[in-house]
mmCIF file of C-alpha atoms and ligand atoms in Angstrom:
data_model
loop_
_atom_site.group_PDB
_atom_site.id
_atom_site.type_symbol
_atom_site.label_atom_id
_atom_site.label_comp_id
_atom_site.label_asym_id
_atom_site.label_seq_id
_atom_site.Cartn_x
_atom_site.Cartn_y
_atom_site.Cartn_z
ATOM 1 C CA UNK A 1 -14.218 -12.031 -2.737
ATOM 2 C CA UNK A 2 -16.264 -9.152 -2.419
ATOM 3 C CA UNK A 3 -20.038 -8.402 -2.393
ATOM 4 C CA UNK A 4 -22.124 -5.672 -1.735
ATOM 5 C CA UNK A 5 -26.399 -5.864 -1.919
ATOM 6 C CA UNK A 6 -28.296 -2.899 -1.818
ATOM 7 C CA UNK A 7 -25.416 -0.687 -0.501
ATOM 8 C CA UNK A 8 -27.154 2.481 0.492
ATOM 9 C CA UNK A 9 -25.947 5.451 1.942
ATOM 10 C CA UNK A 10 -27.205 9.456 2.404
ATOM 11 C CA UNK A 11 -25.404 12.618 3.408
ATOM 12 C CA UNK A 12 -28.431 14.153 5.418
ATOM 13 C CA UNK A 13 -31.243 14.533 2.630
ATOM 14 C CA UNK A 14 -28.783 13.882 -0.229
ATOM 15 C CA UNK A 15 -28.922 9.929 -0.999
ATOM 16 C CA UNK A 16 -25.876 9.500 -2.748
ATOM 17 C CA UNK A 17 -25.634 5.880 -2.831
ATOM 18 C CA UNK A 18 -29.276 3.957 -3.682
ATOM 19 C CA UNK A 19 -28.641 0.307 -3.525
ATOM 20 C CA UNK A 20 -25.615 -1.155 -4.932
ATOM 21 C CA UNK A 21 -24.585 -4.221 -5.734
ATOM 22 C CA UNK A 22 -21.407 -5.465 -6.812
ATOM 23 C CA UNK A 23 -19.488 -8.526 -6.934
ATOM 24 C CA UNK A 24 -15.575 -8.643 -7.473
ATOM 25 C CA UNK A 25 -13.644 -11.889 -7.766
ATOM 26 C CA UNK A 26 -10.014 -12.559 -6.309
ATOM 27 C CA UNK A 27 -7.371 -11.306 -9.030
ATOM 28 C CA UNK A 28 -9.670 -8.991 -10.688
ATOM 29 C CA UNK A 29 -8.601 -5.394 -11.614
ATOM 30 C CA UNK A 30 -11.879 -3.434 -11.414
ATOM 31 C CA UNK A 31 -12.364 0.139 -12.122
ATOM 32 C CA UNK A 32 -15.243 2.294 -10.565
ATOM 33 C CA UNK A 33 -15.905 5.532 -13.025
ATOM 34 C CA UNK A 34 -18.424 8.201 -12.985
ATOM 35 C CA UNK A 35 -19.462 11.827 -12.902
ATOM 36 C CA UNK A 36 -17.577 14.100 -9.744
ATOM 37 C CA UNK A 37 -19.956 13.712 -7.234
ATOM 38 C CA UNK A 38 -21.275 10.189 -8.002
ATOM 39 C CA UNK A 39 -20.183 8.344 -4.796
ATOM 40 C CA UNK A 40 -16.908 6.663 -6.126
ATOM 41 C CA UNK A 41 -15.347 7.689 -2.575
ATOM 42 C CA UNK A 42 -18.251 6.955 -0.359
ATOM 43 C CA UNK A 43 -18.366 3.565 -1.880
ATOM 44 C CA UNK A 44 -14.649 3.079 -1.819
ATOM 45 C CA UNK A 45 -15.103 4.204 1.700
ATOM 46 C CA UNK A 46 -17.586 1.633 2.272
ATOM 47 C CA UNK A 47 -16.509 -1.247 0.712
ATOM 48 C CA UNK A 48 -12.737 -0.683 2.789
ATOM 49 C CA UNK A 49 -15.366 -0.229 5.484
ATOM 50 C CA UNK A 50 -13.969 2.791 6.560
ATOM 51 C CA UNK A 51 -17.563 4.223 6.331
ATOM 52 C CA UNK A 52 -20.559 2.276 6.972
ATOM 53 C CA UNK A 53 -23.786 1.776 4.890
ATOM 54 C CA UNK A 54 -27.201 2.944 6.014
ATOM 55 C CA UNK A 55 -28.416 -0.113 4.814
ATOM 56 C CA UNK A 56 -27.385 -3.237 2.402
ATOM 57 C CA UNK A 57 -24.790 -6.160 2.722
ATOM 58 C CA UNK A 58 -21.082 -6.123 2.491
ATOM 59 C CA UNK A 59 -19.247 -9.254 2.488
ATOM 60 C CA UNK A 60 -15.007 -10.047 2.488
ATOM 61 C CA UNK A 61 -13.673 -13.074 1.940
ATOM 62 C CA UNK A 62 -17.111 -14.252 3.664
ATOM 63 C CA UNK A 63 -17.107 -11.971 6.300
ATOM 64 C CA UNK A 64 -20.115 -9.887 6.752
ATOM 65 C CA UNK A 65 -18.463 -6.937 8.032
ATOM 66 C CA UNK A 66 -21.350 -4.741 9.119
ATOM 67 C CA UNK A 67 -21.421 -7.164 11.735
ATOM 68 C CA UNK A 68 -18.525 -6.344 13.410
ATOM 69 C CA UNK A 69 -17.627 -4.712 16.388
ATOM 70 C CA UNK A 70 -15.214 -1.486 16.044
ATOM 71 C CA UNK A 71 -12.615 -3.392 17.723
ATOM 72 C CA UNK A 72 -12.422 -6.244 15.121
ATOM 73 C CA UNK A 73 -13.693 -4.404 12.224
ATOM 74 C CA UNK A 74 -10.428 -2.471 12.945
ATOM 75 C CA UNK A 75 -8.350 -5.914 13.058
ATOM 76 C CA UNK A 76 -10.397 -7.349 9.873
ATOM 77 C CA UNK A 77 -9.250 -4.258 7.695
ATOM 78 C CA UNK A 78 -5.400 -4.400 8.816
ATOM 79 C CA UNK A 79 -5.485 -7.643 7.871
ATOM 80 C CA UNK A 80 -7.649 -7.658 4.357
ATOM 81 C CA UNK A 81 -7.893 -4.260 2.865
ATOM 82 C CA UNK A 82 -4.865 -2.231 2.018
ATOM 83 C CA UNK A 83 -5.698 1.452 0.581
ATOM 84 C CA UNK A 84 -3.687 4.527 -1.708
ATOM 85 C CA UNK A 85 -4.780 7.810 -2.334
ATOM 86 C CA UNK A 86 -4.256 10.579 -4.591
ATOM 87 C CA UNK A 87 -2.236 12.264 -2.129
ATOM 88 C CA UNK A 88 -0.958 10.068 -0.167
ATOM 89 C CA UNK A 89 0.602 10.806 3.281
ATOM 90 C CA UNK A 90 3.172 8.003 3.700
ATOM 91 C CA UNK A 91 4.071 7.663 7.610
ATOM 92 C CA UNK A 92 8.047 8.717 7.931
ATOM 93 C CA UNK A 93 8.876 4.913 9.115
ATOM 94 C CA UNK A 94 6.970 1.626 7.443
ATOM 95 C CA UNK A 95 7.311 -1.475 9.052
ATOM 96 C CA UNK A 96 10.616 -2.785 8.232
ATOM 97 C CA UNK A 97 11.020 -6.195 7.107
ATOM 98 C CA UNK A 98 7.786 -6.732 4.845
ATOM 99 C CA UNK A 99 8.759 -2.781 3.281
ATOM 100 C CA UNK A 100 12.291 -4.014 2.108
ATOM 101 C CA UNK A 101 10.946 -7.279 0.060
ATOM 102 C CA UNK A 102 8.473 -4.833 -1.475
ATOM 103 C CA UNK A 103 11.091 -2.143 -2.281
ATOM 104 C CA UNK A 104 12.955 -4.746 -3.976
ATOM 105 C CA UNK A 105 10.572 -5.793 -5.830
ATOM 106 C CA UNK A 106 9.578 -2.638 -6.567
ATOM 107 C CA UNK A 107 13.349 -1.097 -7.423
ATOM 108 C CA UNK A 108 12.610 1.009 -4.813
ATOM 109 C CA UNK A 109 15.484 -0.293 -2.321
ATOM 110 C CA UNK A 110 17.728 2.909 -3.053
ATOM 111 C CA UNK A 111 14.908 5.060 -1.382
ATOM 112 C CA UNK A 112 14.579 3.143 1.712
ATOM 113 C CA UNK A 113 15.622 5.656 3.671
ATOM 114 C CA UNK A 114 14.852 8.611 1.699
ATOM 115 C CA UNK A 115 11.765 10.833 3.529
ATOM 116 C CA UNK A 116 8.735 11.292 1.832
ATOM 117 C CA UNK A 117 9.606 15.058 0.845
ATOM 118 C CA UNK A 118 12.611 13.457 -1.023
ATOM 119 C CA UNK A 119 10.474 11.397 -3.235
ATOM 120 C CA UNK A 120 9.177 12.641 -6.282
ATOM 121 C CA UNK A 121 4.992 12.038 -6.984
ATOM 122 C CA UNK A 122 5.992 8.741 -9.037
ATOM 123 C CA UNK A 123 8.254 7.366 -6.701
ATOM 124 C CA UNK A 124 5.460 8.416 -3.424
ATOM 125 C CA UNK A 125 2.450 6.808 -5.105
ATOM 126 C CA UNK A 126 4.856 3.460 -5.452
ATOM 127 C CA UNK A 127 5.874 3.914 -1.433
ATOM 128 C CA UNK A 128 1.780 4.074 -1.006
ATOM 129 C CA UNK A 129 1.610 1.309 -2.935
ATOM 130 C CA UNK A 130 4.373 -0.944 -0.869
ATOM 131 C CA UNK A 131 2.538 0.135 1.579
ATOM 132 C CA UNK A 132 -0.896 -1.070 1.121
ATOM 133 C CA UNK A 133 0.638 -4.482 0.317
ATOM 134 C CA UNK A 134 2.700 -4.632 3.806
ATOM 135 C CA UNK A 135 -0.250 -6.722 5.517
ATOM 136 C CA UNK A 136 -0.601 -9.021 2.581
ATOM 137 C CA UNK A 137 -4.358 -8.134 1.915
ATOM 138 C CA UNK A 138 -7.192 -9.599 0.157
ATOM 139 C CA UNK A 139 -7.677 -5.693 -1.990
ATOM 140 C CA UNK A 140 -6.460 -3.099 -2.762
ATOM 141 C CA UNK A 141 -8.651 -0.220 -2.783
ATOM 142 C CA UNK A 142 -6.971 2.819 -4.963
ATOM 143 C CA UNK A 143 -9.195 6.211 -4.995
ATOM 144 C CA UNK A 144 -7.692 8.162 -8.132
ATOM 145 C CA UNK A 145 -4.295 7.113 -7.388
ATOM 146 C CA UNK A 146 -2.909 8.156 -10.445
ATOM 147 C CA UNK A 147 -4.947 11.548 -10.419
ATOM 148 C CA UNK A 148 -2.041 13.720 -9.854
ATOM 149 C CA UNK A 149 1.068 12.217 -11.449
ATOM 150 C CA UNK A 150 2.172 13.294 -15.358
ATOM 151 C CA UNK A 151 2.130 10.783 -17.986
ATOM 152 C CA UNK A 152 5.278 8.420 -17.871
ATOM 153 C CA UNK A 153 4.450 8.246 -13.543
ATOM 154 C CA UNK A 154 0.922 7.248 -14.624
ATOM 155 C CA UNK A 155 2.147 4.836 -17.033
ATOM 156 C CA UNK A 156 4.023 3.299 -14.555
ATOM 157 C CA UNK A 157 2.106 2.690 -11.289
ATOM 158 C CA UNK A 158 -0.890 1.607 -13.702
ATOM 159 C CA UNK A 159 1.826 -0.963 -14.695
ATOM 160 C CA UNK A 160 2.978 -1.771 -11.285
ATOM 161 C CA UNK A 161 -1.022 -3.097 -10.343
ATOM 162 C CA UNK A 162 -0.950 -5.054 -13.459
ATOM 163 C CA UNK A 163 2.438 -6.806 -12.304
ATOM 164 C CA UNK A 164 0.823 -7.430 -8.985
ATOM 165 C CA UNK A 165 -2.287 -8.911 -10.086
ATOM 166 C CA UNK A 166 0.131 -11.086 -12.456
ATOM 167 C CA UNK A 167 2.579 -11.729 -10.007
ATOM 168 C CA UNK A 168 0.739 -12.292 -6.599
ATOM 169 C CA UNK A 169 -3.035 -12.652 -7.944
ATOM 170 C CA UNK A 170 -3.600 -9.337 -6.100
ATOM 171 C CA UNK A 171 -6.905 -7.885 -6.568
ATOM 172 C CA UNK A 172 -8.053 -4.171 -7.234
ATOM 173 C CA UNK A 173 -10.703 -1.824 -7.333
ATOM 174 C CA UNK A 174 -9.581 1.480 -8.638
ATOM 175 C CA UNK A 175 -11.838 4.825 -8.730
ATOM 176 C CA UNK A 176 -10.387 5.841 -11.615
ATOM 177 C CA UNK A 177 -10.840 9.542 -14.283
ATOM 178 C CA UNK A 178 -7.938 8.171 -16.432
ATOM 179 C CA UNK A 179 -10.237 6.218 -19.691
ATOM 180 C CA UNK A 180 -6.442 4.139 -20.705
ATOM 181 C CA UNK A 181 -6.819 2.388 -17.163
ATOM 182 C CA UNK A 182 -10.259 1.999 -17.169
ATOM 183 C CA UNK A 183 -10.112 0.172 -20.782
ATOM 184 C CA UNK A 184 -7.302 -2.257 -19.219
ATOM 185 C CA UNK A 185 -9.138 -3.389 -16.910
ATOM 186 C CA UNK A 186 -11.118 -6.482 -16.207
ATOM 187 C CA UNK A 187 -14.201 -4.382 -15.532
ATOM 188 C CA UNK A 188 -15.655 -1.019 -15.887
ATOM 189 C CA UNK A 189 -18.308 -0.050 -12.726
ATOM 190 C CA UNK A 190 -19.924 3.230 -13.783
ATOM 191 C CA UNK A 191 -21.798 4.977 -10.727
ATOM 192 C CA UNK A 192 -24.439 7.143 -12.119
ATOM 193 C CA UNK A 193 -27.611 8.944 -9.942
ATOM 194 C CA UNK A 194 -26.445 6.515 -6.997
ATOM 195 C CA UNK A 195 -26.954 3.072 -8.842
ATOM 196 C CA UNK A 196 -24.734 0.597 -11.091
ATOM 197 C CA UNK A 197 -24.924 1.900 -14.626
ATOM 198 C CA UNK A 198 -25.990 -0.644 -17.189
ATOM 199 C CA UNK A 199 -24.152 -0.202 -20.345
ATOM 200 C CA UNK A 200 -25.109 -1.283 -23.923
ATOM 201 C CA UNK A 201 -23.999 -4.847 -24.406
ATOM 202 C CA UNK A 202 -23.443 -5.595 -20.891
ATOM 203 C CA UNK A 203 -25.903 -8.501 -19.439
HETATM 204 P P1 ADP B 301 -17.102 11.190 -5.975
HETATM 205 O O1 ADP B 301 -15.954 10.499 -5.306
HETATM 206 O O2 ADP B 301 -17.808 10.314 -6.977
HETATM 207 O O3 ADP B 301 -16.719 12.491 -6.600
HETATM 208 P P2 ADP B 301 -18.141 11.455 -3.280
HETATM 209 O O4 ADP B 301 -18.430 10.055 -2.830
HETATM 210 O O5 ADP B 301 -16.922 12.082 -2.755
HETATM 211 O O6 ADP B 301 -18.211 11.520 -4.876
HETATM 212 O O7 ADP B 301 -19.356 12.376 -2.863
HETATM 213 C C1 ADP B 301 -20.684 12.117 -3.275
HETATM 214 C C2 ADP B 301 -21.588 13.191 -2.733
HETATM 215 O O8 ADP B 301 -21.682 13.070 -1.319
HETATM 216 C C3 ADP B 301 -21.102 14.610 -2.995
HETATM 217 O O9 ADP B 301 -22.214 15.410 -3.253
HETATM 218 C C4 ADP B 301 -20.434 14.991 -1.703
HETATM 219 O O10 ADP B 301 -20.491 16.372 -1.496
HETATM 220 C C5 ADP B 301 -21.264 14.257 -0.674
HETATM 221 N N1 ADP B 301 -20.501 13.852 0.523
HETATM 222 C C6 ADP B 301 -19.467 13.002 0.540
HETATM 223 N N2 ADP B 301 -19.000 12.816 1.784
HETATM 224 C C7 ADP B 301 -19.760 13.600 2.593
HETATM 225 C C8 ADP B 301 -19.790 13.866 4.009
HETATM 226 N N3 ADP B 301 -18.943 13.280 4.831
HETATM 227 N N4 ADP B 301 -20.728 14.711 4.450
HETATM 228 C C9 ADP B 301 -21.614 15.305 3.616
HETATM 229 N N5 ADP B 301 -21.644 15.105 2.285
HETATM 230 C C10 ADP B 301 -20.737 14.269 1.769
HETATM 231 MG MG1 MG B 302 -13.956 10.945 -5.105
#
């Protein structure tokens, strides 16, 4: 679903990314963890290709997407890669139709038409959620989206991605500080000095 080869990428003399490669399969719930600093975002960045690599491969679904012009790079993420934030700033107005069936599912119908300021954390990082899924894409790309909620919040939206990936196969790649979401994952990707970490026991 995805790949990346030799993913680099440098910040004038700092090289903070020094060849990665990943692969992530369709339905998988990966986690990306490592020290403040590591390149979690600028690789999240990348692979949503919101940022592009100095050099190294970066395939979707097939596509090689360093290939692409602006113009349908811009079409190819719209239609594959859906993204939530820590802090997300949800638009006052989501595209109707799609945003109802996922409120519903959700049990989130009640704040259709509530603004974002009326929302509490919980309830916004579930909105950013809908959101991402309103396209229908191939990932979801979360960068610490739990970062800033309390406990039961946490709890919750870490539930909601596991209901997605049961319910419509969807696949994620989380940048994640919280260890209980990391160890329910699929996979743990630990960044480290700009490479893929090899743990102990891991071939
Ligand atoms: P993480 O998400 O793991 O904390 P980041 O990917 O945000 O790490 O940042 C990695 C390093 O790259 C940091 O030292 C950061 O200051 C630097 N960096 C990130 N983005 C930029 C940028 N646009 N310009 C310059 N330096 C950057
Ligand atoms: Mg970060």
């Amino acid at each position: 679903m995805i790949q990346t080869e030799g993913i680099t990428k440098s910040f004038g003399s700092l090289q903070v990314l020094k060849g990665i490669d990943l692969t992530i399969g369709e339905g998988e719930i990966v986690a990306i963890v490592g020290p403040s600093g590591a390149g979690k975002t600028t690789l999240l960045q990348i692979i949503g290709t919101l940022d592009a690599p100095d050099s190294g491969k970066l395939y979707i679904n097939g596509t090689e997407t360093v290939r692409l012009s602006e113009e349908k790079l811009a079409a190819f993420r719209n239609r594959n890669i859906g993204f939530v934030f820590q802090f997300h700033q949800l638009l006052p107005t989501v595209a109707e139709k799609r945003a109802k069936e996922i409120l519903d599912f959700m049990n989130l119908t009640d704040r259709m038409s509530h603004k974002p300021n009326e929302l509490s954390g919980g309830e916004k990082q579930r909105v950013a959620v809908a959101r991402a899924l309103i396209n229908n894409p191939s990932v979801i790309l979360a960068d610490e989206p739990s970062g800033s909620l309390d406990t039961k919040n946490k709890e919750e939206l870490h539930k909601l991605f596991f209901d997605l990936r049961s319910q419509i196969h969807q696949t994620f790649v989380i940048v994640t500080h919280d260890e209980q979401l990391a160890t329910d994952t699929d996979r743990v990707i630990h960044i480290k000095d700009g490479t893929v970490q090899q743990l102990k026991g891991e071939s």
